[in-house]
Coordinates of C-alpha atoms in Angstrom, one line a residue:
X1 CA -7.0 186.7 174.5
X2 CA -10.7 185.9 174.7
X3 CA -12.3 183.2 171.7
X4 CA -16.0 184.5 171.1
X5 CA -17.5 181.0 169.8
X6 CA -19.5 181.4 166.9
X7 CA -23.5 181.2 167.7
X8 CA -25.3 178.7 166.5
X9 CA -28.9 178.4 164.6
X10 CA -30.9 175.7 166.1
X11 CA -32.2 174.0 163.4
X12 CA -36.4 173.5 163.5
X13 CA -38.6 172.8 160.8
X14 CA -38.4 175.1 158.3
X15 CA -34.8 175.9 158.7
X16 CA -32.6 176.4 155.3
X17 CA -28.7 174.5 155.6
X18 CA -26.4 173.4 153.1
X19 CA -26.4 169.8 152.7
X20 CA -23.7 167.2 151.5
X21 CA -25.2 165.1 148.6
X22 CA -25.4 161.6 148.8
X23 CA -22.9 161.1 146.4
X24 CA -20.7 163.6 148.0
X25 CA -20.7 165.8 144.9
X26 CA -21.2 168.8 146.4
X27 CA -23.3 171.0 148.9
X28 CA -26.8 172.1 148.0
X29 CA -29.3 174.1 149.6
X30 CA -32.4 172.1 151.5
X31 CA -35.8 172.7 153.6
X32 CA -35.6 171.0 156.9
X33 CA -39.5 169.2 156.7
X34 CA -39.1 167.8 160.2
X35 CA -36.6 166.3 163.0
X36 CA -36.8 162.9 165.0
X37 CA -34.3 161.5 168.0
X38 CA -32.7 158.0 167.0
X39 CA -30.4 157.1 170.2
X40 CA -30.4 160.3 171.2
X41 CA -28.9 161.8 167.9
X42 CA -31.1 163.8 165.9
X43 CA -32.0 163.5 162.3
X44 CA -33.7 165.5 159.9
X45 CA -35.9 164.9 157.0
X46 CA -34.9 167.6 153.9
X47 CA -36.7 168.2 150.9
X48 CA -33.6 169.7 148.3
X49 CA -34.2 172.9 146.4
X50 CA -34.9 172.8 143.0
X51 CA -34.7 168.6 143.2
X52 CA -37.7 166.5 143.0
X53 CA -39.5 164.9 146.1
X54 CA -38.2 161.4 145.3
X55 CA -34.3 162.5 146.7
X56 CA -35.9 164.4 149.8
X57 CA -34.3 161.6 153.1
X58 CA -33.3 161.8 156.6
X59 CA -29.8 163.3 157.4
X60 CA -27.8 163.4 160.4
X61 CA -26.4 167.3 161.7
X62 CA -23.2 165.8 160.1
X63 CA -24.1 166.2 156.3
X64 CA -25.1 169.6 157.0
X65 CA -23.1 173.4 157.1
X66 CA -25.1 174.2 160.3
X67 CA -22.6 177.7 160.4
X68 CA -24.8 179.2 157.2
X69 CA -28.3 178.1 158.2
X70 CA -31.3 180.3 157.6
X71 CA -34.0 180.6 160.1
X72 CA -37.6 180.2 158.5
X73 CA -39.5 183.1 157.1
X74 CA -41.8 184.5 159.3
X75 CA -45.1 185.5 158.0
X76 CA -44.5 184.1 154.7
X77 CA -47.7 184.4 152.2
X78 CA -48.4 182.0 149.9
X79 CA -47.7 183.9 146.6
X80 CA -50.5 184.9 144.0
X81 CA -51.2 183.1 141.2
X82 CA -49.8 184.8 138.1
X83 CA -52.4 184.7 135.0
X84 CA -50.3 182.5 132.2
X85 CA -49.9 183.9 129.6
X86 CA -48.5 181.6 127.2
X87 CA -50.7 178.3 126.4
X88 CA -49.0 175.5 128.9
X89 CA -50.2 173.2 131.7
X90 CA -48.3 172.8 134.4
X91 CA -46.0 170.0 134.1
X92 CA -47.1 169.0 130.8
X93 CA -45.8 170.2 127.2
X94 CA -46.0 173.3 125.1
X95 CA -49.2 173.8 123.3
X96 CA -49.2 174.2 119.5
X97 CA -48.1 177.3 117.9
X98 CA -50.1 180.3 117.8
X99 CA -51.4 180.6 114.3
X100 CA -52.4 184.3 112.5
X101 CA -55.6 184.8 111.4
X102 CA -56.2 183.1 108.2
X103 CA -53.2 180.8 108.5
X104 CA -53.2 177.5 108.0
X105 CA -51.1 174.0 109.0
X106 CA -48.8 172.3 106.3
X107 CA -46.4 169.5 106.7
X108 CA -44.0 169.2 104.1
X109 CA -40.9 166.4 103.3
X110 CA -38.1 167.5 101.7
X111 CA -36.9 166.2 98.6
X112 CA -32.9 165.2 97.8
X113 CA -31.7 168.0 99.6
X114 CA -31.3 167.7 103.2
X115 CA -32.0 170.7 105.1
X116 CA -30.6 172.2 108.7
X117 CA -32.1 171.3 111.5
X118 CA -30.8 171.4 114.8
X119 CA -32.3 168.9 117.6
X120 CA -32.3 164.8 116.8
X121 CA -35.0 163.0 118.0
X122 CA -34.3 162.0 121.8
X123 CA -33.6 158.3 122.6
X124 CA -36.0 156.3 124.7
X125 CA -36.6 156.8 127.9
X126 CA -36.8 154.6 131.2
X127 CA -39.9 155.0 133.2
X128 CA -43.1 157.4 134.0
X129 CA -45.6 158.4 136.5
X130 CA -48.9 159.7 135.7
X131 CA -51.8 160.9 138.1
X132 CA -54.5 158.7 140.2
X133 CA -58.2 159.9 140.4
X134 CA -61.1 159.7 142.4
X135 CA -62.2 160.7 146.2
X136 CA -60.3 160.5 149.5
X137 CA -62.1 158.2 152.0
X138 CA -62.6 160.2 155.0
X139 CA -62.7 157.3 157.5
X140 CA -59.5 155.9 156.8
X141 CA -57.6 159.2 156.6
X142 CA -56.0 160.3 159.6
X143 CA -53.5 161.8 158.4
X144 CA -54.9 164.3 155.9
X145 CA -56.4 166.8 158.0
X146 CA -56.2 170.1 157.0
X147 CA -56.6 171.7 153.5
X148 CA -53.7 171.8 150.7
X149 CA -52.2 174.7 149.1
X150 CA -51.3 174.5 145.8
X151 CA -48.0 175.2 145.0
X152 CA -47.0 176.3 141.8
X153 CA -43.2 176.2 140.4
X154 CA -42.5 178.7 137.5
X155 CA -38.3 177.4 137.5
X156 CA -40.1 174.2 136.8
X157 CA -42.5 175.3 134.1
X158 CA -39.4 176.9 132.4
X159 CA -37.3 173.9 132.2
X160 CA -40.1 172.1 131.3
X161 CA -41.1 173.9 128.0
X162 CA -38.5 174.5 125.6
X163 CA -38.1 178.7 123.7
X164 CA -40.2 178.7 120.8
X165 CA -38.9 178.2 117.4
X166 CA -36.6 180.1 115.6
X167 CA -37.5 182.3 112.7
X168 CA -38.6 180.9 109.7
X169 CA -36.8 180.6 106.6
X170 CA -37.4 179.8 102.8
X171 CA -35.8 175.9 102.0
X172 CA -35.4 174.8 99.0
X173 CA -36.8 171.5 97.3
X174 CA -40.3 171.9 99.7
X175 CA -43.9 171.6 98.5
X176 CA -46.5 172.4 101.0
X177 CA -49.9 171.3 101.5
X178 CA -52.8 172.8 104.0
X179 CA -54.5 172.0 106.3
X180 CA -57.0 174.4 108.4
X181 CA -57.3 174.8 112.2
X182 CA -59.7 175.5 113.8
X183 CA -59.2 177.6 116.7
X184 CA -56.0 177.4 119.4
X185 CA -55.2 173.9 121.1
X186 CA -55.2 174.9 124.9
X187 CA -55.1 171.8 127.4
X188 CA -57.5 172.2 130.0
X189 CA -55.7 172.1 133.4
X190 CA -58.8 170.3 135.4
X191 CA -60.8 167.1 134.8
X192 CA -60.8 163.8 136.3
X193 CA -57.2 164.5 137.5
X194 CA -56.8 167.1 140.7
X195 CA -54.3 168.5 140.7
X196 CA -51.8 167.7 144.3
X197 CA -52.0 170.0 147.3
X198 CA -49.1 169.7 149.5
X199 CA -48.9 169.5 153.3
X200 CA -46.6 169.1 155.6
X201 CA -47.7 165.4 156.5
X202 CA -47.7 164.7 152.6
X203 CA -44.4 166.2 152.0
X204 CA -42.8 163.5 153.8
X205 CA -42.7 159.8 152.5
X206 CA -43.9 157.4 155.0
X207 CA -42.8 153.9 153.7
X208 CA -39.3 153.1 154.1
X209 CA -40.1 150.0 151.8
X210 CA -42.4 147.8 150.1
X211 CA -41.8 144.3 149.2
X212 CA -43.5 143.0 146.2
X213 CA -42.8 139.7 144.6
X214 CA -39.1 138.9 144.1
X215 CA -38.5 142.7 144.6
X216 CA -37.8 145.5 147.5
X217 CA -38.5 148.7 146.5
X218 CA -37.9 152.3 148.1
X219 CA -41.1 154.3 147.6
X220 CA -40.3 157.8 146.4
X221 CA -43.3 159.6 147.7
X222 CA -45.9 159.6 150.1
X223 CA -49.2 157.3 150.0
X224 CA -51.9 157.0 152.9
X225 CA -51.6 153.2 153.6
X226 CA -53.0 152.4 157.5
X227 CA -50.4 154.4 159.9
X228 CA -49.8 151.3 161.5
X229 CA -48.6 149.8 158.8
X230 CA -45.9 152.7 157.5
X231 CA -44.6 152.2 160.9
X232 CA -42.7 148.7 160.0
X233 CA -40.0 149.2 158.5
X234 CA -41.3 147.0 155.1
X235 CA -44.5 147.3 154.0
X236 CA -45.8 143.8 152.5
X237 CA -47.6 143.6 149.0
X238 CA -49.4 140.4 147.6
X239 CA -47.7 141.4 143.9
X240 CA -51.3 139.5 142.6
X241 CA -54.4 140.9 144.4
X242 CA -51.8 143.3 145.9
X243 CA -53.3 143.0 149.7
X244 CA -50.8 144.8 152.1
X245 CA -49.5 142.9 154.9
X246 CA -47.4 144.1 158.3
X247 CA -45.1 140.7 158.6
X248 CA -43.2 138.5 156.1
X249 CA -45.3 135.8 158.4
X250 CA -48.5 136.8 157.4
X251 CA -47.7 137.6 153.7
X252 CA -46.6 134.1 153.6
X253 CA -50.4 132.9 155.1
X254 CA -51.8 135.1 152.7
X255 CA -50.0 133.6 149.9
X256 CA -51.0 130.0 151.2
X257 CA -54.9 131.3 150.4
X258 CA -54.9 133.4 147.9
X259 CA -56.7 132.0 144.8
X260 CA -55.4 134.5 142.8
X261 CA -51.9 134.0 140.2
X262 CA -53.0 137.0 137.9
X263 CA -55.1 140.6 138.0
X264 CA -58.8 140.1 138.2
X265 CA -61.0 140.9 134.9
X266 CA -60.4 140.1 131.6
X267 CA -56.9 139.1 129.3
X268 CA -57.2 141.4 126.6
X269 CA -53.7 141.0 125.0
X270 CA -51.0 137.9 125.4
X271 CA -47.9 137.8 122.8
X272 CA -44.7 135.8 124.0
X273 CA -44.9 136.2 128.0
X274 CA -46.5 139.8 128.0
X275 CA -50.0 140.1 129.1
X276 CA -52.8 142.9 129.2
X277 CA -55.7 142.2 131.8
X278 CA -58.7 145.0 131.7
X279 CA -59.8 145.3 135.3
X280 CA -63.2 147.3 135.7
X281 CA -63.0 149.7 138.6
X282 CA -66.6 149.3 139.9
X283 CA -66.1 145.6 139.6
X284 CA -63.2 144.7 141.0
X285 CA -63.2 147.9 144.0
X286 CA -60.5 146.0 146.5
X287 CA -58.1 145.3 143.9
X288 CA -58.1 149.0 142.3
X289 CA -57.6 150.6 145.5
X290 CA -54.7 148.8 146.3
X291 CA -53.6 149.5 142.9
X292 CA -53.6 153.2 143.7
X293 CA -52.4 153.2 146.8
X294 CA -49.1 151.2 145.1
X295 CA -49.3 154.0 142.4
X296 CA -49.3 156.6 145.0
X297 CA -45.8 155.8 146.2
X298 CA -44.2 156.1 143.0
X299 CA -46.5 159.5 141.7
X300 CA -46.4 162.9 143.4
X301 CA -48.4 165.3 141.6
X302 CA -52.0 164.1 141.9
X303 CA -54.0 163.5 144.6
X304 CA -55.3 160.0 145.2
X305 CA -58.5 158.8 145.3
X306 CA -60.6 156.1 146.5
X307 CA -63.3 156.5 144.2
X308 CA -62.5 154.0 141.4
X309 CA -66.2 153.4 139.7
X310 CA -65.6 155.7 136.7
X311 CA -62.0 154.4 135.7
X312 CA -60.9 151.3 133.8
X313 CA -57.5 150.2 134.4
X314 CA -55.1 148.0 132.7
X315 CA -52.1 146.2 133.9
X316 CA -49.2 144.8 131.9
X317 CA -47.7 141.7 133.3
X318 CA -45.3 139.1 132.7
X319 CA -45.4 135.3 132.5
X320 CA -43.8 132.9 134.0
X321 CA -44.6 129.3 135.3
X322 CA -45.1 131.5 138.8
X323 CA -47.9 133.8 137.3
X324 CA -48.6 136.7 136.1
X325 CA -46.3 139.3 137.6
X326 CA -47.2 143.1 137.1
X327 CA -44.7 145.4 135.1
X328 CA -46.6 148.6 135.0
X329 CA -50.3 150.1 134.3
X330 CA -52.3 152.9 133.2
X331 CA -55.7 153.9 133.7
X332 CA -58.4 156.0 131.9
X333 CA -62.2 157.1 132.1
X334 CA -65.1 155.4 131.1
X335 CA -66.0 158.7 129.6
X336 CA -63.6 161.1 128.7
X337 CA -65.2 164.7 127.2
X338 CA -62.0 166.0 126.5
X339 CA -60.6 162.5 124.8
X340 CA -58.3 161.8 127.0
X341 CA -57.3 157.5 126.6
X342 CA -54.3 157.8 130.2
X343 CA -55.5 159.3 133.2
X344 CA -52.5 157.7 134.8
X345 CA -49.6 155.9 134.0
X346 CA -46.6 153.9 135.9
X347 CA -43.8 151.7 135.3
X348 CA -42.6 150.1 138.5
X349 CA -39.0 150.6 139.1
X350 CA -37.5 147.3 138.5
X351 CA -39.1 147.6 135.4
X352 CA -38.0 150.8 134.1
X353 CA -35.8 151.3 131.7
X354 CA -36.2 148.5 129.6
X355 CA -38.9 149.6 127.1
X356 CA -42.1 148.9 129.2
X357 CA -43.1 152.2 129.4
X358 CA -43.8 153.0 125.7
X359 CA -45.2 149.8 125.4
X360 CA -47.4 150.6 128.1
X361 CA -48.3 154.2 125.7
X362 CA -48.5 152.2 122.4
X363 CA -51.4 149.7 124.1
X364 CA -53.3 153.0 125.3
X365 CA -53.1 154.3 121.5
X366 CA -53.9 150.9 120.1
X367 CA -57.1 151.1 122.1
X368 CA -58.0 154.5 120.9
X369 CA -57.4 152.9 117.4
X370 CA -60.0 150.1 117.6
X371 CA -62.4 153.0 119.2
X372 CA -61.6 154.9 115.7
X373 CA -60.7 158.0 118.1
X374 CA -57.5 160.2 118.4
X375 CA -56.7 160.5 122.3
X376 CA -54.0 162.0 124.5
X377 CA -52.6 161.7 128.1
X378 CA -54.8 163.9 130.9
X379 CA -52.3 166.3 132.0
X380 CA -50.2 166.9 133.8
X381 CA -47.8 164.6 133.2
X382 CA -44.8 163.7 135.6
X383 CA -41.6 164.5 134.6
X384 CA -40.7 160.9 133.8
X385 CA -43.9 160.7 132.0
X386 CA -43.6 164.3 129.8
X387 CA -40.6 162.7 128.7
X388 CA -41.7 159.1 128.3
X389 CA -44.5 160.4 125.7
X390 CA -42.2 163.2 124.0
X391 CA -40.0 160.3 122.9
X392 CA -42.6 158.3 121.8
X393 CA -44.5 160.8 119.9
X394 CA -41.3 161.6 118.0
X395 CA -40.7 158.3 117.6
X396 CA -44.4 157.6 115.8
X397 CA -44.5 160.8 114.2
X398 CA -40.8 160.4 112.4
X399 CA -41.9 156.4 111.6
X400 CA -44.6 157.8 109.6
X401 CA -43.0 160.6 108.1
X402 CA -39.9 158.4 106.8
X403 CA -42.4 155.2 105.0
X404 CA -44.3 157.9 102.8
X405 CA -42.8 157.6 99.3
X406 CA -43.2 159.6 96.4
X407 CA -45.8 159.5 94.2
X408 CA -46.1 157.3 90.8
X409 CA -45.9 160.3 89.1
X410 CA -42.5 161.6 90.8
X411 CA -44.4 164.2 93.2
X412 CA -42.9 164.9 96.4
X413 CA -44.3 163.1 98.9
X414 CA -47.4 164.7 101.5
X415 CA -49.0 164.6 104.2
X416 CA -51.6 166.6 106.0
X417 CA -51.6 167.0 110.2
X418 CA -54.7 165.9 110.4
X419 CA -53.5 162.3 108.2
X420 CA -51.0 162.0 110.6
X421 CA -53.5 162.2 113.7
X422 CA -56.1 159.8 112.1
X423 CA -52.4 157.0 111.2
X424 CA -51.2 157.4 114.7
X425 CA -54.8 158.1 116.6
X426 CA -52.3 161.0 118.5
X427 CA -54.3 164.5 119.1
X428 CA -53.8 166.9 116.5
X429 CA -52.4 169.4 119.4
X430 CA -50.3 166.9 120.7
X431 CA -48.7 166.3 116.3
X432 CA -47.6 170.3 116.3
X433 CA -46.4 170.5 119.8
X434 CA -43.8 167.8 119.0
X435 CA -42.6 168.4 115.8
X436 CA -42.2 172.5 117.9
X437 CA -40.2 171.1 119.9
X438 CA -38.2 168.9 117.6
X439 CA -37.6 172.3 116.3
X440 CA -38.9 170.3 112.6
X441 CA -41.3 172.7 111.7
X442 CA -41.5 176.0 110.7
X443 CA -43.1 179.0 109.5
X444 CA -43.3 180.2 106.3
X445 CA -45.6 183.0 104.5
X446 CA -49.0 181.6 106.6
X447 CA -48.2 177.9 106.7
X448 CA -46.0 175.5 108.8
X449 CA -43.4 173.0 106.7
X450 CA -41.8 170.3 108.1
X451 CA -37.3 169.8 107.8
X452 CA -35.3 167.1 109.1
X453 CA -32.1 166.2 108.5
X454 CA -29.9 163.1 108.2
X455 CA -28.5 163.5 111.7
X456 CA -32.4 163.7 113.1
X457 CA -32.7 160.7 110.9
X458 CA -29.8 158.3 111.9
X459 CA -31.2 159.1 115.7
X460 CA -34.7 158.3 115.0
X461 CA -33.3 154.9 113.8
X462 CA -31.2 154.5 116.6
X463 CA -33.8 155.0 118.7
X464 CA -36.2 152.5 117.1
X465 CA -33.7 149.8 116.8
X466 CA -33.7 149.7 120.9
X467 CA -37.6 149.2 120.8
X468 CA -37.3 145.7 120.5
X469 CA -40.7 144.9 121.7
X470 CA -43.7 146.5 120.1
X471 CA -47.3 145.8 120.4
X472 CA -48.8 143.5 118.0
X473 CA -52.3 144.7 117.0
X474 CA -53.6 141.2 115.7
X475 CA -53.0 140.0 119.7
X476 CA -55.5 142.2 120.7
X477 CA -58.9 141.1 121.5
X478 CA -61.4 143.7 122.8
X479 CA -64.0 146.1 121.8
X480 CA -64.6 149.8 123.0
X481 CA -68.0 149.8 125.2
X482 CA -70.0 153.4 124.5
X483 CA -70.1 154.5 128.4
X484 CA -72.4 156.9 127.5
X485 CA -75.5 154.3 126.9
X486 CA -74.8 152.3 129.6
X487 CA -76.7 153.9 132.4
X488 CA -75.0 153.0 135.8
X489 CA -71.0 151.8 134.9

């Protein structure tokens, strides 16, 4: 009898193979990104279908089902571009719902009755990642060497952006009121924010970890610190001017001369142990670079940029008798022309979870408040982020919604979108796409109405009795600059 062994793919970058989770729950389908001997065993770096870049890791040929890899796809074109036809950004939320012409906006409350509705208001959620802006400097990058392609995602798109509502329907016990629109709310998909191109070098991460205060973190993505650096296996941060370092030596001789126990610029807010500190980007160059290089690890979408003149950036921290430790940060433009108050947001790991992260999005709204300006997030938004701001949208939105009381007279209780944007200083777009996809309003004979229903309410106060810290405005202590007059930032 003669045994014909089975052939065997050898497995090169490129290469599609089953792999064992992590977890063990399961095989799923991966891209082999690249292969590198360790004692003379290989291992391979995968980035998992349909997962996001932060699980991609090296693997040994003994997680994988070697019998049912693919080879790669020869001649493979990068796929046209479809026009979209439905208002969306990438990444980022539905926009508002079309309107016919001559129909107008109206919010409405109902009265005793409660009315169906079916989605509550999601729970808070842990952290976000936003975008980081400006220019890549050219001497210091070896590594990015060859132009991007921008690749698109419709699967993620889908899940993404939830089916438009369903039909509407007369309720009973509703009074409506108008309120005109003018035009369609499309989110521009460029700006200040570029959108990421991927590579085969910035596919990969290249920090094993970064050590940061009392914390080691594993980066999720990749960031173009010095290659000699990523070649240690811990990358060093001073967690107050954030300097990188190669050794825990010289971190330790850094830390003997550095002057600094807080972020450079101004303290714009302090209540209990939490702490705001505007840093100017032209001002204080060193220290915002770093910061985006840091931001980079744990952000994938948008490219970074060196160029940090036309961006403010503040950083939450927290006290101790140690210093001032950061938590999390966003940034936004000096000048915005779409009105954009976040270009990019992060809460750092250890830190997620725990509430930071709509604090961090209720300080950038209480600065659009003191400018007397509504404002919204520069898309698109990271996953974490999209659902970061859904839940604190809702959250706003339903707060206001369930103080408004009837009238002396007994009238039903109203409220315009436009009142609500002006309340909450939250983009009139950014109002109707999250009561859409609250599935609260709907369409009725011209006009929108707004339903809830106890369960939606009972959630909404769930949700905000797990927001135990809140920004107080009368801690605040800063006043919008106009940009515009200023000549050179």
């Amino acid at each position: 009898m003669t045994i014909m062994a089975e052939a065997q793919i050898e497995l090169i970058e490129g290469c599609r193979v089953p792999v064992l989770l992590s977890n063990g729950d399961g095989w799923h389908w991966a891209e082999i990104l690249s292969k590198k001997d360790i004692n003379g065993k290989p291992l391979y770096y995968i980035h998992f279908d349909d997962f996001n870049k932060r699980l991609d890791e090296w693997v040994p040929e003994e997680r994988m089902d070697v019998t049912k890899a693919e080879l790669p796809k020869k001649d493979a074109k990068t796929p046209k571009k479809e026009p979209q036809a439905s208002k969306m950004t990438n990444g980022s939320r539905p926009a508002s719902p079309e309107l016919p012409n001559g129909a107008s906006t109206s919010v409405l409350l109902p009265i005793g009755g409660i009315s169906p509705a079916p989605s509550p208001i999601p729970g808070g959620g842990g952290g976000m990642g936003g975008g980081m802006t400006g220019g890549l400097n050219k001497k210091n990058n070896n590594l990015l060497n060859r132009k991007r392609k921008l690749e698109e995602d419709p699967a993620s798109q889908a899940r993404d952006h939830p089916p438009p509502p369903p039909p509407p329907r007369l309720l009973p016990n509703q009074v409506l009121l108008t309120d005109s629109q003018e035009g369609q709310f499309a989110p521009r998909q460029t700006g200040s924010m570029v959108a990421h191109h991927d590579d085969v070098v910035t596919r990969m991460k290249n920090v094993e970890l970064i050590e940061i205060g009392r914390w080691r973190i594993k980066p999720w993505y990749f960031s173009p610190y010095p290659q000699e650096l990523t070649n240690n296996p811990i990358l060093y941060l001073c967690e107050y001017c954030l300097k990188y370092l190669k050794s825990n030596k010289c971190l330790e001789r850094h830390l003997a001369k550095c002057l600094h126990r807080h972020p450079p610029g101004n303290e714009i807010y302090r209540k209990n142990n939490i702490s705001f500190f505007e840093i100017d980007g032209r001002k204080n160059k060193a220290y915002a670079q770093n910061l985006c290089l840091l931001a980079k690890l744990f952000l994938d979408h948008k490219t970074l940029y060196y160029d940090t003149d036309p961006f403010l950036f503040y950083v939450m921290c927290e006290y101790d008798n140690r210093g001032y430790h950061m938590v999390g940060f966003f940034s936004k433009e000096k000048e915005s022309s779409e009105d954009y108050n976040v270009a990019c947001i992060l809460t750092l790991p250890p830190y997620q979870r725990k509430g930071y992260g709509k604090l961090l999005i209720e300080f950038s709204y209480e600065l659009s408040k003191v400018e007397c300006k509504t404002g919204s997030p520069e898309k698109p938004l990271s996953d974490l982020g999209l659902l970061s701001y859904r839940s604190y949208w809702s959250q706003t939105i339903m707060e206001i919604l369930l103080k408004m009381k009837p009238t002396e007279q007994g009238e039903q209780p109203s409220i315009t979108i436009n009142e609500i944007s002006e309340k909450t200083s939250i983009k009139k777009e950014d109002v109707v796409s999250t009561l859409q996809h609250l599935n609260l309003i709907n369409y009725y004979k011209g006009q929108y109405i707004i339903t809830m229903n106890t369960e939606q309410v009972d959630s909404h106060e769930r949700a905000m009795s797990k927001r135990i810290i809140r920004i107080d405005p009368k801690c605040l202590h800063w006043q919008g600059k106009d940009w515009s007059r200023r000549g050179k930032w």
